[in-house]
Coordinates of C-alpha atoms in Angstrom, one line a residue:
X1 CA 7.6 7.4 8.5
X2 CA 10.5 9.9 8.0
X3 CA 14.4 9.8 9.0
X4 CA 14.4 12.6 11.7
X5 CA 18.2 13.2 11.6
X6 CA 17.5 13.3 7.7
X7 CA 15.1 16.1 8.4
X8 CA 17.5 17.9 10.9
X9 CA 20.2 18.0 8.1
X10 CA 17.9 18.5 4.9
X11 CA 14.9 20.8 6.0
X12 CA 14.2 22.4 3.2
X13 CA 14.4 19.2 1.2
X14 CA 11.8 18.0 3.2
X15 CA 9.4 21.0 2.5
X16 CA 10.3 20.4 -1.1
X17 CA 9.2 17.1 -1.4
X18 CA 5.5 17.7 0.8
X19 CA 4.9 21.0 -1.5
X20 CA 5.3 18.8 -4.5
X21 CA 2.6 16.5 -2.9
X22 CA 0.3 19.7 -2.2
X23 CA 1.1 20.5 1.5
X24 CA 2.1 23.0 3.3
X25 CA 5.6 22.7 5.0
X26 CA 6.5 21.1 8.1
X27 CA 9.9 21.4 8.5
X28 CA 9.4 23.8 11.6
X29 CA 7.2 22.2 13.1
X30 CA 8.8 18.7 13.4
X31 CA 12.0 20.2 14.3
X32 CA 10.3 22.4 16.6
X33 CA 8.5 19.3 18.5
X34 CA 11.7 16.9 17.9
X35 CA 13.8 19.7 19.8
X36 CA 11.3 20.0 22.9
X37 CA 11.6 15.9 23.2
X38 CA 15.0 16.5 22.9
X39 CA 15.9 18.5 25.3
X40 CA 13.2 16.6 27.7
X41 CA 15.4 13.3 27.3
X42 CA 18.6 15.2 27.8
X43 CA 16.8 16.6 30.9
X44 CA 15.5 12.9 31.9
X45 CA 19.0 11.9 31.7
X46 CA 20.6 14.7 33.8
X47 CA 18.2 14.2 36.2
X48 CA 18.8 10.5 35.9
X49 CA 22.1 11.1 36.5
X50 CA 21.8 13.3 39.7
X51 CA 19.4 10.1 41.5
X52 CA 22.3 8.0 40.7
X53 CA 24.8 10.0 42.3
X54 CA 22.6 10.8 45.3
X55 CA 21.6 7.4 46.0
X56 CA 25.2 6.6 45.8
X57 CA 26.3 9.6 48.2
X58 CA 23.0 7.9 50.3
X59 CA 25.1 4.5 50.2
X60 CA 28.1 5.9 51.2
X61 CA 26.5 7.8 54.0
X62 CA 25.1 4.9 55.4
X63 CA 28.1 2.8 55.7
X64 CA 29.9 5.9 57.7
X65 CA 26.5 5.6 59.8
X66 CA 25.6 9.3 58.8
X67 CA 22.2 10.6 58.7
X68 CA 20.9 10.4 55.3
X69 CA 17.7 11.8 55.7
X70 CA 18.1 15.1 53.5
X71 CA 19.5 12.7 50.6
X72 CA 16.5 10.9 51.0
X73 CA 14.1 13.3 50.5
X74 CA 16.2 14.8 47.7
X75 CA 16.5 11.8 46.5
X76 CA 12.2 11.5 46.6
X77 CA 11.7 15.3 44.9
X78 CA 13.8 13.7 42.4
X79 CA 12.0 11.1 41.6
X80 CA 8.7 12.8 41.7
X81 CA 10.4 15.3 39.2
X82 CA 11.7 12.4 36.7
X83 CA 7.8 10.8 36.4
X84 CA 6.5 14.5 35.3
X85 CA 9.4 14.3 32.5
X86 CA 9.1 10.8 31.6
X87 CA 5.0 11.8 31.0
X88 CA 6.4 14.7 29.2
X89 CA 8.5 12.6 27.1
X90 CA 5.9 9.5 26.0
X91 CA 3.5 12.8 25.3
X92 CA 6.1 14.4 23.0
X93 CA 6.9 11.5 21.4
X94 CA 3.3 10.5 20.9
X95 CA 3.1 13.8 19.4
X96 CA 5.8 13.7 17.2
X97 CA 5.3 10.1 15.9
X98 CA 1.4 11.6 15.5
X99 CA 2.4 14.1 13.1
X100 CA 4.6 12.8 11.2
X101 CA 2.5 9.7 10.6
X102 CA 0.1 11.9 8.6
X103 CA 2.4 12.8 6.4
X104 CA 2.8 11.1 3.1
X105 CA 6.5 9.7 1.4
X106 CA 8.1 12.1 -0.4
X107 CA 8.4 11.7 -4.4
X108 CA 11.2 10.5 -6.1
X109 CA 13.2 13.1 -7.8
X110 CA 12.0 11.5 -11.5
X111 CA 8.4 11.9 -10.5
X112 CA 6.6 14.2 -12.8
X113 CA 5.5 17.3 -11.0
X114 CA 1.7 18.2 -10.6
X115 CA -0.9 17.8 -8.2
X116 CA -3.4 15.3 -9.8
X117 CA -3.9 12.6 -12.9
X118 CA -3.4 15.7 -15.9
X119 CA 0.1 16.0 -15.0
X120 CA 1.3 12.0 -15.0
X121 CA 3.2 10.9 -17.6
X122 CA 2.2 8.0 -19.9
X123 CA 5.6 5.9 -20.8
X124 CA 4.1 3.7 -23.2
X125 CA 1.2 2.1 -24.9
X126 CA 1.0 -1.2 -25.7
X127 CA -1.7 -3.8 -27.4
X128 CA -4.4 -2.7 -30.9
X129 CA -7.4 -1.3 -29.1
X130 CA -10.5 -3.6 -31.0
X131 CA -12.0 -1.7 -33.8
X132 CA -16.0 -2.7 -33.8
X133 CA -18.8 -2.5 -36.5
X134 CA -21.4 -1.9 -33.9
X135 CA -21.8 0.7 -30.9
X136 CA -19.3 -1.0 -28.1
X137 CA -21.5 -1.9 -24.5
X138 CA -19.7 -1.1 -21.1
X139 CA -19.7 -4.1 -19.1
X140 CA -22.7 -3.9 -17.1
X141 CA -24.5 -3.7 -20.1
X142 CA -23.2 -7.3 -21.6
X143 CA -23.2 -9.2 -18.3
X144 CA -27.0 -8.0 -17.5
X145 CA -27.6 -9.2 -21.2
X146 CA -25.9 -12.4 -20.7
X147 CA -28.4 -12.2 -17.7
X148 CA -25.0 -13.4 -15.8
X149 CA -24.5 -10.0 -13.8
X150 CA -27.0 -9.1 -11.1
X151 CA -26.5 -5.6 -9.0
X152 CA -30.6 -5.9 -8.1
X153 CA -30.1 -9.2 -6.0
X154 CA -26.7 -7.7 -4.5
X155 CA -28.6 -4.7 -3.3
X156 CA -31.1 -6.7 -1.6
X157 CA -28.1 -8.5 0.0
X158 CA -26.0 -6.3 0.6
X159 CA -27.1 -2.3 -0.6
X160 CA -25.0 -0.2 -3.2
X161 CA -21.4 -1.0 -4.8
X162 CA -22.1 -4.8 -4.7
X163 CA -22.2 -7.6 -7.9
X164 CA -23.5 -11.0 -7.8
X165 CA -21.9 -12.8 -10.6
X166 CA -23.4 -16.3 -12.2
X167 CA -22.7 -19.0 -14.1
X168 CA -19.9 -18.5 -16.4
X169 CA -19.1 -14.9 -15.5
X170 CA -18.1 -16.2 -11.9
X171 CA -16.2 -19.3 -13.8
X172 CA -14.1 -16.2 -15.4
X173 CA -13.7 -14.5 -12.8
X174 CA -12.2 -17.6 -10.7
X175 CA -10.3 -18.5 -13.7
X176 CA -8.8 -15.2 -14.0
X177 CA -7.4 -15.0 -10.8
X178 CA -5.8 -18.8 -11.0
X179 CA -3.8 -17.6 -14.4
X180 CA -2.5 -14.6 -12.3
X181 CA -1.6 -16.9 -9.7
X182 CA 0.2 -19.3 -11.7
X183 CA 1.6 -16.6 -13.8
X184 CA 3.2 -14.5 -10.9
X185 CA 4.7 -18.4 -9.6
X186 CA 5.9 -20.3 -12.1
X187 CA 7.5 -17.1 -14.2
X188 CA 8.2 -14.2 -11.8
X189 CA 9.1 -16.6 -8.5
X190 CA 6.5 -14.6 -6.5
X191 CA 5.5 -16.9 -3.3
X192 CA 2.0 -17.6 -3.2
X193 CA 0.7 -16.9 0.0
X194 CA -2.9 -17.2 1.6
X195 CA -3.1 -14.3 4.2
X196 CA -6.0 -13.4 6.4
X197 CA -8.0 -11.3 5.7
X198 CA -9.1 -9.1 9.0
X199 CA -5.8 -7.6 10.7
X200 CA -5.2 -5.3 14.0
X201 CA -4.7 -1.8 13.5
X202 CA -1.3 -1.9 13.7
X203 CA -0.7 -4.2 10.5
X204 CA -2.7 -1.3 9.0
X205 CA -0.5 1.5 11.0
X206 CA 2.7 0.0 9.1
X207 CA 1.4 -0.2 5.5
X208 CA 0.3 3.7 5.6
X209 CA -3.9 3.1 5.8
X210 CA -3.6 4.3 9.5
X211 CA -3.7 6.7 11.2
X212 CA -5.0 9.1 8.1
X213 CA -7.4 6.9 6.3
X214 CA -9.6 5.3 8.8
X215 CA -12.7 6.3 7.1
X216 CA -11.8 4.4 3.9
X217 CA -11.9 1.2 5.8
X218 CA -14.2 -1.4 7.2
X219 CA -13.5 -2.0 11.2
X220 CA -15.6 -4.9 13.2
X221 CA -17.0 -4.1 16.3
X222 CA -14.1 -6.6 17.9
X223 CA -11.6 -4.5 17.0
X224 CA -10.2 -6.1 13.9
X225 CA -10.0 -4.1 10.2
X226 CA -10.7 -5.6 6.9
X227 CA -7.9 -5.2 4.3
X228 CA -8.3 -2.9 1.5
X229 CA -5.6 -4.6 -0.5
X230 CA -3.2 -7.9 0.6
X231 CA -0.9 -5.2 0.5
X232 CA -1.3 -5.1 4.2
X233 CA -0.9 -8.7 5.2
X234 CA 1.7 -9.3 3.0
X235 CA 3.8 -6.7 3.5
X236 CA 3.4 -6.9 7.5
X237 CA 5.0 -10.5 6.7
X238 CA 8.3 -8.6 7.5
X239 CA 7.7 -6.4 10.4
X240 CA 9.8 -6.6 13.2
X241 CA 12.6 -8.6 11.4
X242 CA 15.9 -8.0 11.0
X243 CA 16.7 -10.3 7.7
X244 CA 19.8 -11.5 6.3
X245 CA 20.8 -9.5 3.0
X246 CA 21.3 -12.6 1.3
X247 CA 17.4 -13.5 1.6
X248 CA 16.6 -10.8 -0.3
X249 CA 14.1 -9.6 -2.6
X250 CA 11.2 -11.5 -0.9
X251 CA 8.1 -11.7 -3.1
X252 CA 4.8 -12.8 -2.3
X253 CA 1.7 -13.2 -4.0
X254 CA -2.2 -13.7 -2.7
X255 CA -5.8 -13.6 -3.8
X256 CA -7.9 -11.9 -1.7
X257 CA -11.2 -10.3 -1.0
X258 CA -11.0 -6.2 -0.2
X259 CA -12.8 -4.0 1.0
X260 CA -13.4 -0.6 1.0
X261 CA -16.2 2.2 1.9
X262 CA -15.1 4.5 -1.5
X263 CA -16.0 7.0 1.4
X264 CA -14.8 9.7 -0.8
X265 CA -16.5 8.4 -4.4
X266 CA -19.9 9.7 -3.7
X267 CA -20.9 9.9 -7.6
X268 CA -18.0 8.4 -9.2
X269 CA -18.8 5.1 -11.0
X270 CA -22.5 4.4 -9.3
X271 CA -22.9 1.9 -12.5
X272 CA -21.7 -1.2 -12.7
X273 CA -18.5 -3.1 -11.2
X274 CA -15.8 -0.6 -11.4
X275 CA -15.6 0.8 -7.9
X276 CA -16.8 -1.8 -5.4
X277 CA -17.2 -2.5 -1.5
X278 CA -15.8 -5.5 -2.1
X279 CA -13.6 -6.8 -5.0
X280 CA -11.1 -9.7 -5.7
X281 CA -7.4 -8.6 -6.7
X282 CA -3.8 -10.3 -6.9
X283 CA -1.7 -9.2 -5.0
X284 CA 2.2 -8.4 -5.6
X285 CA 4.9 -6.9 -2.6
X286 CA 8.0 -7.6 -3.0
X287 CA 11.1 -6.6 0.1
X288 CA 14.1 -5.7 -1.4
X289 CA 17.6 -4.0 -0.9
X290 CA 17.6 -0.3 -0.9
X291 CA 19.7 -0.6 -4.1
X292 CA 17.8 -2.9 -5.9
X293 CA 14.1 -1.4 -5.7
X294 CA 14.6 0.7 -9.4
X295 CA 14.9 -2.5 -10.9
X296 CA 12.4 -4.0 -8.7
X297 CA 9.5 -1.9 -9.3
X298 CA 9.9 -2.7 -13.3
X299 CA 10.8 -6.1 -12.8
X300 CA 7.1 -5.9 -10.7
X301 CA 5.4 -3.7 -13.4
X302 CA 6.0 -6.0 -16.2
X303 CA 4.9 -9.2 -14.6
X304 CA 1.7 -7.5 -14.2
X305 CA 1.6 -5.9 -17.8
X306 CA 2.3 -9.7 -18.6
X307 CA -0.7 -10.4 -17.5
X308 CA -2.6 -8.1 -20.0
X309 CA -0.4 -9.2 -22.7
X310 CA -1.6 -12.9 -22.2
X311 CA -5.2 -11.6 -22.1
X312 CA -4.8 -9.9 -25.3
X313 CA -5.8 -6.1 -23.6
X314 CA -4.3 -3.3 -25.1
X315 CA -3.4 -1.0 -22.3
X316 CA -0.8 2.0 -21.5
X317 CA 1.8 2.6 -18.6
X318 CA 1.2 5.9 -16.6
X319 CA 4.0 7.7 -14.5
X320 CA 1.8 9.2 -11.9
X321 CA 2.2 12.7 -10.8
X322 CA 3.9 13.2 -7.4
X323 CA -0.1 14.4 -6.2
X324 CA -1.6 12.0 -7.3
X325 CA 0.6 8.8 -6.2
X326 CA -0.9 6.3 -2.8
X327 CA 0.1 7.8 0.3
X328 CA 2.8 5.5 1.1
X329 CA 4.7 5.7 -2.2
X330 CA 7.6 7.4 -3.5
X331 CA 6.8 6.3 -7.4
X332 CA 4.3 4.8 -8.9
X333 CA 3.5 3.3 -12.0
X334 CA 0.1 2.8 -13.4
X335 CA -1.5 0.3 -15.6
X336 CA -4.4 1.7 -17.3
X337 CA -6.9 -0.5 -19.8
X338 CA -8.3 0.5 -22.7
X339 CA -12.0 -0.2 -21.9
X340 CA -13.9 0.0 -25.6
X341 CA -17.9 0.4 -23.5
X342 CA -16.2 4.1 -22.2
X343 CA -13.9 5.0 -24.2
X344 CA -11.2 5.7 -22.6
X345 CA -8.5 4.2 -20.3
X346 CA -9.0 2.9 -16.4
X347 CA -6.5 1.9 -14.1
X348 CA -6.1 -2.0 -13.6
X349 CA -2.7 -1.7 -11.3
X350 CA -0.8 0.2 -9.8
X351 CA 2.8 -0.4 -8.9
X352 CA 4.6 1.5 -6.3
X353 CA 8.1 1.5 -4.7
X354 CA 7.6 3.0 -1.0
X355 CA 11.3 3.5 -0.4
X356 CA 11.7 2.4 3.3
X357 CA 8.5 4.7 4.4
X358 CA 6.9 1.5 5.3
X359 CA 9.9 -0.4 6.7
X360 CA 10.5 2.4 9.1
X361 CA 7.0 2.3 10.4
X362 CA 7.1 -1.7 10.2
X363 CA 10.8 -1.9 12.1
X364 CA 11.6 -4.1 8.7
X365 CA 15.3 -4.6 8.5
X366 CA 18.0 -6.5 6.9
X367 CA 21.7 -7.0 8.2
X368 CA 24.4 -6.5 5.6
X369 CA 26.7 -8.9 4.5
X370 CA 29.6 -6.5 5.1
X371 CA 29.7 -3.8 7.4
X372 CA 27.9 -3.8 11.2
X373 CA 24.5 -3.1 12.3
X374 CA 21.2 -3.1 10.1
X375 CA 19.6 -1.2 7.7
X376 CA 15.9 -1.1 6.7
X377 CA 14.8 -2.7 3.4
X378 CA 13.3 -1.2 1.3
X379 CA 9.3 -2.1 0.2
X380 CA 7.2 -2.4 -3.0
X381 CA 3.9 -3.4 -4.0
X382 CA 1.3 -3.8 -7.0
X383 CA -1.9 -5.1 -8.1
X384 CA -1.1 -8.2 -10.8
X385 CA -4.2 -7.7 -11.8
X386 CA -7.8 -5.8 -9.8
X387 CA -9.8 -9.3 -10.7
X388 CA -12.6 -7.8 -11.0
X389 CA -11.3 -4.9 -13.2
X390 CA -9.5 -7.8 -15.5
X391 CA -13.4 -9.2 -16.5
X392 CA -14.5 -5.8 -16.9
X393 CA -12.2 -5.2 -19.7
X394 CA -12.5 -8.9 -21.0
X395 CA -15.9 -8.2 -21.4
X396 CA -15.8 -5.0 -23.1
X397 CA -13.1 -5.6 -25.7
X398 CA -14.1 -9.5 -26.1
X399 CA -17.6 -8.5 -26.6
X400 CA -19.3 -9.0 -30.5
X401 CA -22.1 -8.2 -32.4
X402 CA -24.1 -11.3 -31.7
X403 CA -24.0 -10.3 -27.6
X404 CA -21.5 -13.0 -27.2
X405 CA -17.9 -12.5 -25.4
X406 CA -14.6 -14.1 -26.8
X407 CA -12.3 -15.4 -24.3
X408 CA -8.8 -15.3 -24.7
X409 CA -6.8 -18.3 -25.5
X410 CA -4.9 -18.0 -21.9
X411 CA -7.9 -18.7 -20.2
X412 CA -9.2 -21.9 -22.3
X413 CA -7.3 -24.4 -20.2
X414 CA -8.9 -22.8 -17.0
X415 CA -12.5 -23.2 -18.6
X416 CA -12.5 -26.6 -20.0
X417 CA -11.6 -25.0 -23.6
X418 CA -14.5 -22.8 -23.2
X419 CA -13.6 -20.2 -26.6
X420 CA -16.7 -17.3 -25.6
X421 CA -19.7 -17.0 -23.2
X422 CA -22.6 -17.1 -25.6
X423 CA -26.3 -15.4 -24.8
X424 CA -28.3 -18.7 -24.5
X425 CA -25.6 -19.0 -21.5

């Protein structure tokens, strides 16, 4: 959600920052809707006013024992009059709040320009991508060979997009999201949190996923929305406070199911585990002071690149382009592993400051140590790591000649000093 009185002062800024996201502009039209509420709450309050001063003259009148009965029906038009405004009003506001909940945060000024994944800039690369003597398998191809990765008895559970893993491929897979957990508490201070997982729309509403992308969502018949990301839960932690500055950052971690439709991945990734319904990921947000979040978001980025460095995965930061960042984000950096089985890199996290786009739409607030009144915090979240995503690139750059997978050492104390998941299982 926007600043309006920042859009008054800096409309062309405002275009600016939407055409750099691909849109048309909007300046015009939010002014042109803010000024009609406008000047129907500066009517409400006129008319406010004149009740006031009738019903007063109506007082008066009544103690000098004069007839009061034109006041009285003035005083009636008047009222019929002020519930056609206040109508007006809520439908102008809904309107306005409507259209400019839509519209997506506005890039920061360092965000490479461009309109999609070609133009994002890659900051570094880090790890030695494995060098094979044999024809590298993609994952689905190794766990279906370990006979440890079953999409056929999924699909009779569930349909397309779903994985049941066995054995020691669902031993990793818990493994791998206790070392995140660990990692992101005992080293990085995140607090581990265990959120639920079905929320009401307005958790959703704050975070960004409403009211624009209902259809990537799950919704029960009851009412209640499954989370696409803890994200959501976590970040709705805040909303409706007003903290003290000296509680800041807040950081919070969880494990948690998602779930999304992929409504718009029809033919992307149909093989295998990379794009799911469903999917285990760690979850980072952190809630910060408006003047801390630069250092935040690479404070956040590298306890997630930590992760990969533990695991031994040789992977690559991304500066995304300001079209192709999350809705709700102002920057964003991606993690990207190397995955040996395609050849090519695949994002594993992404990190994004939101600026105070969320904390406007959450009413999250913090109250300075010097100075009066409040001021909204500022927001931040990142995966630390896509679980499921983590296993696919264990498997494909642990994976040898013999069909066997080497696990990293990080992971032995989690497996009972298991060293490699071995055909004969």
């Amino acid at each position: 959600m926007f600043d309006l009185a920042w859009i008054r002062e800096h409309p062309d800024a405002f275009d600016r920052g939407l055409a750099r996201r691909g849109l048309e502009a909007q300046a015009v039209a939010v002014l042109d809707l803010d000024h009609q509420h406008r000047a129907v709450q500066t009517a409400l309050q006129e008319l406010q006013a004149k009740r006031n001063a009738v019903s007063k003259a109506i007082g008066e009148r009544k103690r000098d024992g004069a007839d009061t009965a034109a006041l009285e029906a003035e005083v009636a038009a008047i009222k019929a009059d002020l519930q056609k405004l206040e109508a007006e009003d809520r439908a102008l506001g809904e309107k306005l709040r409507n259209h400019l909940a839509g519209l997506p945060n506005l890039p920061a000024d360092d965000v490479p320009d461009g309109l999609d994944e070609s133009a994002s800039k890659e900051l570094r690369v880090e790890g030695k991508k494995p060098d094979f003597s044999f024809e590298p398998k993609e994952h689905f191809e190794i766990g279906e060979a370990l006979g440890l990765m079953d999409f056929e008895a999924a699909a009779k559970l569930s349909g397309a997009r779903f994985v049941v893993l066995k054995g020691a491929l669902a031993r990793l897979e818990r493994a791998l999201s206790a070392f995140m957990l660990d990692l992101h508490r005992k080293e990085f201070g995140y607090e581990e949190v265990a959120p639920p997982c079905l929320v009401r729309e307005e958790a959703l509403y704050g975070t960004g996923q409403l009211p624009k992308f209902g259809e990537d969502l799950f919704r029960t018949e009851n009412g209640f929305w499954l989370i696409p990301t803890a994200e959501v839960p976590l970040t709705n932690l805040v909303a409706g406070e007003i903290l003290d500055e000296g509680a800041l950052p807040l950081r919070f971690s969880a494990l948690t199911p998602c779930f999304r439709s992929e409504a718009g991945a029809a033919g992307k990734d149909t093989r295998g585990m990379i794009r799911q319904h469903q999917f285990q990921k760690v979850e980072l947000v952190s809630v910060t002071h408006p003047e801390r979040a630069d250092e935040e978001l690479e404070r956040m980025t590298g306890a997630a690149e930590e992760v990969l460095k533990r695991l031994e995965l040789p992977y690559r930061v991304v500066l995304l382009s300001a079209g192709d960042m999350g809705f709700a984000a102002r920057r964003t950096q991606d993690l990207e592993v190397w995955l040996p089985g395609q050849g090519r890199y695949r994002e594993i996290s992404s990190c994004s400051d939101c600026g105070d786009f969320q904390a406007r739409r959450l009413k999250a607030r913090f109250r300075p140590k010097a100075g009066k009144g409040t001021r909204f915090v500022h927001t931040l979240n990142g995966s630390g790591l896509a679980v499921g995503r983590t296993l696919i690139a264990l498997l494909e750059n642990g994976q040898q000649a013999d069909g066997s997978v080497r696990i990293p050492k990080a992971l032995h104390p989690y497996l009972d000093g298991m060293e490699q998941i071995a055909p004969d299982g």
